[in-house]
């Protein structure tokens, strides 16, 4: 029977058997190919495709997820108010004004000398005897000085000579008023803050002159404020003013904080603990808060630069 009928079968090679005992033919296995230059080209193309995909995601987030609200522009007047309050510190006897100071100097009853390498450890006691029971405090602002002697009422003035005319050597034996006046005239610099205020005002005026905002009525998602333009000359102008203002504000606030902290530490060290110096917390808070609000406005305005035209937003 086998001799009369012959059946030809294709050769089968069992390469692998899975759990269901499926036979894999050699034709089902893709033969390995040697690595050539085309493989490198395909790898580069895959990397480029991946980079373009991530770039598209970033552009999508910048255009649709980061939006500029019209309410953000009202942070600029708040920033201007903070900086104006900072500049007006110590120019009046009002509590809110005299408490806004860059640095404060006063006398302590007992000084402490922590330096064990001092050649004259008796200097602290000598200064303490020289100061006596003096109770004097002076605060320094950008344009004024405030002093209080013997826990009396505060007196503020822009001229240090006017304040010094009412003092005696027993009230201010180490001339803290003169030190404060020198700090105000030689260290504190308010020019950059005035430029920041002017740039903030110009930015607010340009934002107010932008085309009217309105809400997207075609989107079933939460409503978004839309602009009828994308990258226009007005946008570049606003970006320029707000970015320059943010940089100048950063430089000015860092300068103010660093100079006040360095002067306070130096005065307290050179006074061997007899002089107590303090950086004004209100001035620090106003300065850094104004800088933070300026940066928020700057980042929000970058969303306008990345925003697509209105017709693209409506089509989506």
XYZ file of C-alpha atoms in Angstrom:
316
model
C 0.000 0.000 0.000
C 2.787 2.368 0.749
C 4.510 1.437 -2.451
C 1.488 2.317 -4.622
C 0.892 5.840 -3.259
C 3.724 8.159 -2.327
C 3.050 11.346 -0.378
C 5.678 14.129 -0.382
C 5.830 16.100 2.869
C 7.660 19.341 3.386
C 10.481 19.079 5.844
C 9.464 20.350 9.283
C 11.963 21.510 11.809
C 10.723 22.039 15.345
C 12.352 25.202 16.627
C 10.254 25.946 19.686
C 7.156 24.541 21.281
C 4.892 26.662 23.381
C 2.416 25.506 26.004
C -0.168 24.596 23.360
C 2.431 22.476 21.450
C 2.281 24.743 18.404
C 4.841 23.802 15.803
C 6.792 26.731 14.386
C 8.023 26.270 10.835
C 11.312 27.741 9.623
C 9.389 30.016 7.267
C 7.650 31.613 10.264
C 10.940 32.786 11.762
C 12.411 35.981 10.359
C 16.011 35.334 9.434
C 18.625 37.464 11.125
C 20.219 40.072 8.911
C 23.613 41.580 9.325
C 23.675 45.133 10.673
C 24.339 47.604 7.880
C 24.396 51.371 7.475
C 20.644 51.380 6.875
C 20.099 50.288 10.465
C 21.945 53.373 11.696
C 19.828 55.582 9.459
C 16.622 54.033 10.802
C 17.869 54.521 14.376
C 18.551 58.212 13.730
C 15.091 58.612 12.192
C 13.477 56.982 15.212
C 15.353 59.354 17.523
C 14.314 62.359 15.423
C 10.705 61.189 15.467
C 10.799 60.853 19.227
C 12.293 64.353 19.636
C 9.663 65.859 17.330
C 6.941 64.096 19.326
C 8.156 65.563 22.616
C 8.541 68.995 21.018
C 4.941 68.789 19.841
C 3.802 67.883 23.345
C 5.630 70.893 24.783
C 4.072 73.201 22.180
C 0.633 71.750 22.914
C 1.042 72.343 26.648
C 2.303 75.883 26.045
C -0.621 76.667 23.772
C -3.554 74.978 25.475
C -2.692 74.222 29.074
C -0.990 77.518 29.995
C -3.456 80.346 29.531
C -3.223 84.046 30.321
C -6.143 85.296 32.356
C -7.111 88.976 32.090
C -7.087 89.062 35.883
C -3.335 88.423 35.879
C -2.620 91.949 34.663
C -4.025 93.321 37.926
C -1.044 91.796 39.738
C 1.044 94.644 38.344
C -0.709 97.382 40.377
C -0.221 95.233 43.476
C 3.485 94.975 42.626
C 3.713 98.741 42.185
C 2.021 99.284 45.566
C 4.463 96.906 47.283
C 7.502 98.622 45.773
C 6.126 102.085 46.568
C 5.613 101.058 50.178
C 9.172 99.736 50.249
C 10.581 103.008 48.907
C 8.540 105.089 51.341
C 9.898 103.284 54.394
C 11.053 105.438 57.342
C 9.873 108.656 55.705
C 7.070 109.281 58.219
C 6.146 108.578 61.838
C 3.191 106.424 60.768
C 3.473 102.899 62.105
C 3.083 101.262 58.699
C 5.821 103.481 57.288
C 8.354 103.444 60.116
C 8.061 99.646 60.394
C 9.203 99.333 56.762
C 12.961 99.625 57.149
C 15.987 98.035 55.536
C 18.121 97.708 58.666
C 17.886 98.645 62.323
C 20.609 99.385 64.895
C 20.237 99.517 68.678
C 22.244 98.999 71.872
C 22.282 95.904 74.056
C 22.845 95.892 77.794
C 25.464 93.141 77.763
C 27.726 92.238 74.904
C 29.023 88.765 74.166
C 32.405 88.006 72.625
C 32.387 84.581 70.974
C 35.801 84.816 69.337
C 38.285 82.827 71.433
C 41.183 84.058 69.281
C 40.701 87.710 70.311
C 43.866 89.357 71.591
C 41.910 91.721 73.852
C 39.009 89.826 75.448
C 38.309 92.752 77.783
C 37.153 94.957 74.907
C 33.547 93.840 75.322
C 33.373 94.967 78.940
C 35.147 98.203 78.037
C 32.558 98.998 75.366
C 29.743 98.010 77.707
C 31.003 100.508 80.304
C 31.394 103.164 77.624
C 27.846 102.663 76.327
C 26.351 102.531 79.795
C 22.572 102.454 79.911
C 22.009 103.963 76.490
C 18.687 103.008 74.962
C 18.679 104.145 71.356
C 17.247 102.614 68.181
C 17.578 103.864 64.626
C 15.954 102.451 61.488
C 17.078 103.046 57.935
C 14.979 103.315 54.794
C 15.724 104.336 51.238
C 14.835 107.985 51.797
C 14.547 108.446 55.533
C 15.674 107.595 59.049
C 13.610 106.939 62.165
C 15.012 107.026 65.701
C 13.726 106.453 69.195
C 15.713 107.437 72.285
C 14.964 106.230 75.810
C 11.830 104.434 74.618
C 10.219 107.699 73.637
C 8.142 108.380 70.551
C 9.599 107.867 67.106
C 11.035 110.760 65.131
C 11.584 110.395 61.378
C 13.331 112.647 58.911
C 15.115 112.553 55.589
C 18.049 114.553 56.964
C 20.321 112.879 59.514
C 21.616 116.244 60.735
C 18.122 117.236 61.846
C 17.874 114.076 63.928
C 21.395 114.443 65.289
C 20.645 117.950 66.577
C 18.331 116.477 69.189
C 20.757 113.828 70.456
C 23.448 113.829 73.096
C 26.608 111.738 73.472
C 24.997 109.721 76.277
C 22.048 108.758 74.103
C 24.113 107.608 71.087
C 27.688 106.998 72.293
C 28.767 104.887 69.270
C 27.163 107.117 66.617
C 24.631 104.603 65.339
C 22.758 107.430 63.651
C 25.835 108.270 61.584
C 26.274 104.600 60.645
C 22.663 104.424 59.481
C 23.026 107.628 57.460
C 26.119 106.278 55.727
C 24.298 103.062 54.885
C 21.381 105.022 53.403
C 23.606 107.273 51.306
C 26.348 104.863 50.231
C 24.802 101.377 50.146
C 21.051 101.592 49.590
C 20.228 102.303 45.929
C 16.655 102.883 44.801
C 17.205 103.719 41.117
C 16.433 100.227 39.867
C 13.192 100.079 41.832
C 11.956 103.272 40.172
C 12.722 101.749 36.767
C 10.826 98.586 37.751
C 7.801 100.657 38.779
C 7.835 102.573 35.479
C 8.133 99.359 33.448
C 5.293 97.797 35.429
C 3.085 100.801 34.710
C 3.917 100.663 30.983
C 3.186 96.928 30.890
C -0.183 97.459 32.560
C -1.101 100.228 30.093
C -0.145 98.094 27.098
C -2.158 95.141 28.409
C -5.132 97.421 28.931
C -4.830 98.543 25.283
C -4.872 94.955 23.961
C -7.892 93.787 21.944
C -10.851 92.848 24.072
C -10.935 89.492 25.783
C -13.906 87.168 25.454
C -14.728 83.627 26.436
C -14.687 80.613 24.185
C -18.341 79.636 23.660
C -17.527 76.784 21.280
C -15.734 74.633 23.801
C -17.641 72.297 26.101
C -14.693 72.201 28.451
C -14.228 74.893 31.120
C -14.288 78.312 29.444
C -11.014 79.863 28.442
C -10.158 83.476 27.767
C -9.051 83.927 24.169
C -7.099 86.554 22.311
C -7.718 87.381 18.644
C -4.006 87.367 17.851
C -0.894 85.360 18.587
C 2.594 86.791 18.041
C 2.071 90.459 17.280
C 4.324 93.506 17.824
C 2.251 94.359 20.891
C 3.115 91.011 22.414
C 6.832 91.505 21.851
C 6.646 94.965 23.413
C 4.903 93.684 26.516
C 7.305 90.764 26.813
C 10.247 93.144 26.568
C 9.034 95.487 29.307
C 7.930 92.797 31.725
C 11.085 90.698 31.289
C 13.404 93.667 31.751
C 11.373 94.723 34.780
C 11.570 91.239 36.293
C 15.357 91.110 35.835
C 15.854 94.569 37.338
C 13.547 93.692 40.228
C 15.562 90.538 40.895
C 18.844 92.478 40.899
C 17.465 95.209 43.160
C 15.863 92.891 45.720
C 18.903 90.620 45.927
C 21.117 93.704 46.267
C 18.920 95.108 49.038
C 18.719 91.866 51.006
C 22.411 91.013 50.651
C 23.611 94.521 51.546
C 21.348 94.768 54.596
C 22.313 91.327 55.871
C 26.032 91.990 55.362
C 25.874 95.392 57.075
C 23.904 93.974 59.998
C 26.350 91.127 60.513
C 29.373 93.424 60.199
C 28.017 96.004 62.649
C 27.117 93.373 65.216
C 30.534 91.740 64.909
C 32.481 94.999 65.082
C 30.379 96.080 68.064
C 31.279 92.902 69.952
C 27.641 92.271 70.802
C 27.040 95.765 72.163
C 25.336 96.752 68.894
C 22.235 94.798 67.960
C 21.388 94.925 64.251
C 18.365 93.528 62.454
C 17.223 93.276 58.834
C 13.723 94.669 58.337
C 11.274 91.765 57.862
C 8.572 93.941 56.304
C 10.960 95.305 53.673
C 12.169 91.794 52.850
C 8.608 90.524 52.530
C 7.503 93.407 50.318
C 10.526 93.080 48.055
C 10.356 89.343 47.470
C 6.550 89.380 47.141
C 6.763 92.072 44.461
C 9.408 90.049 42.627
C 7.262 86.893 42.771
C 4.220 88.718 41.351
C 6.354 90.211 38.583
C 7.623 86.764 37.628
C 4.074 85.370 37.596
C 3.011 88.089 35.163
C 6.077 87.483 32.997
C 5.420 83.735 32.775
C 1.752 84.328 32.009
C 2.605 86.698 29.183
C 4.791 84.042 27.616
C 1.569 82.060 27.207
C 0.311 84.794 24.869
C 3.455 84.443 22.783
C 2.888 80.684 22.508
C -0.865 80.958 21.921
C -2.045 80.084 18.391
C -4.322 82.333 16.363
C -7.986 82.450 17.297
C -9.227 80.485 14.278
C -7.045 77.522 15.238
C -8.450 77.522 18.742
C -12.038 77.679 17.496
C -11.421 74.877 14.971
C -10.215 72.664 17.786
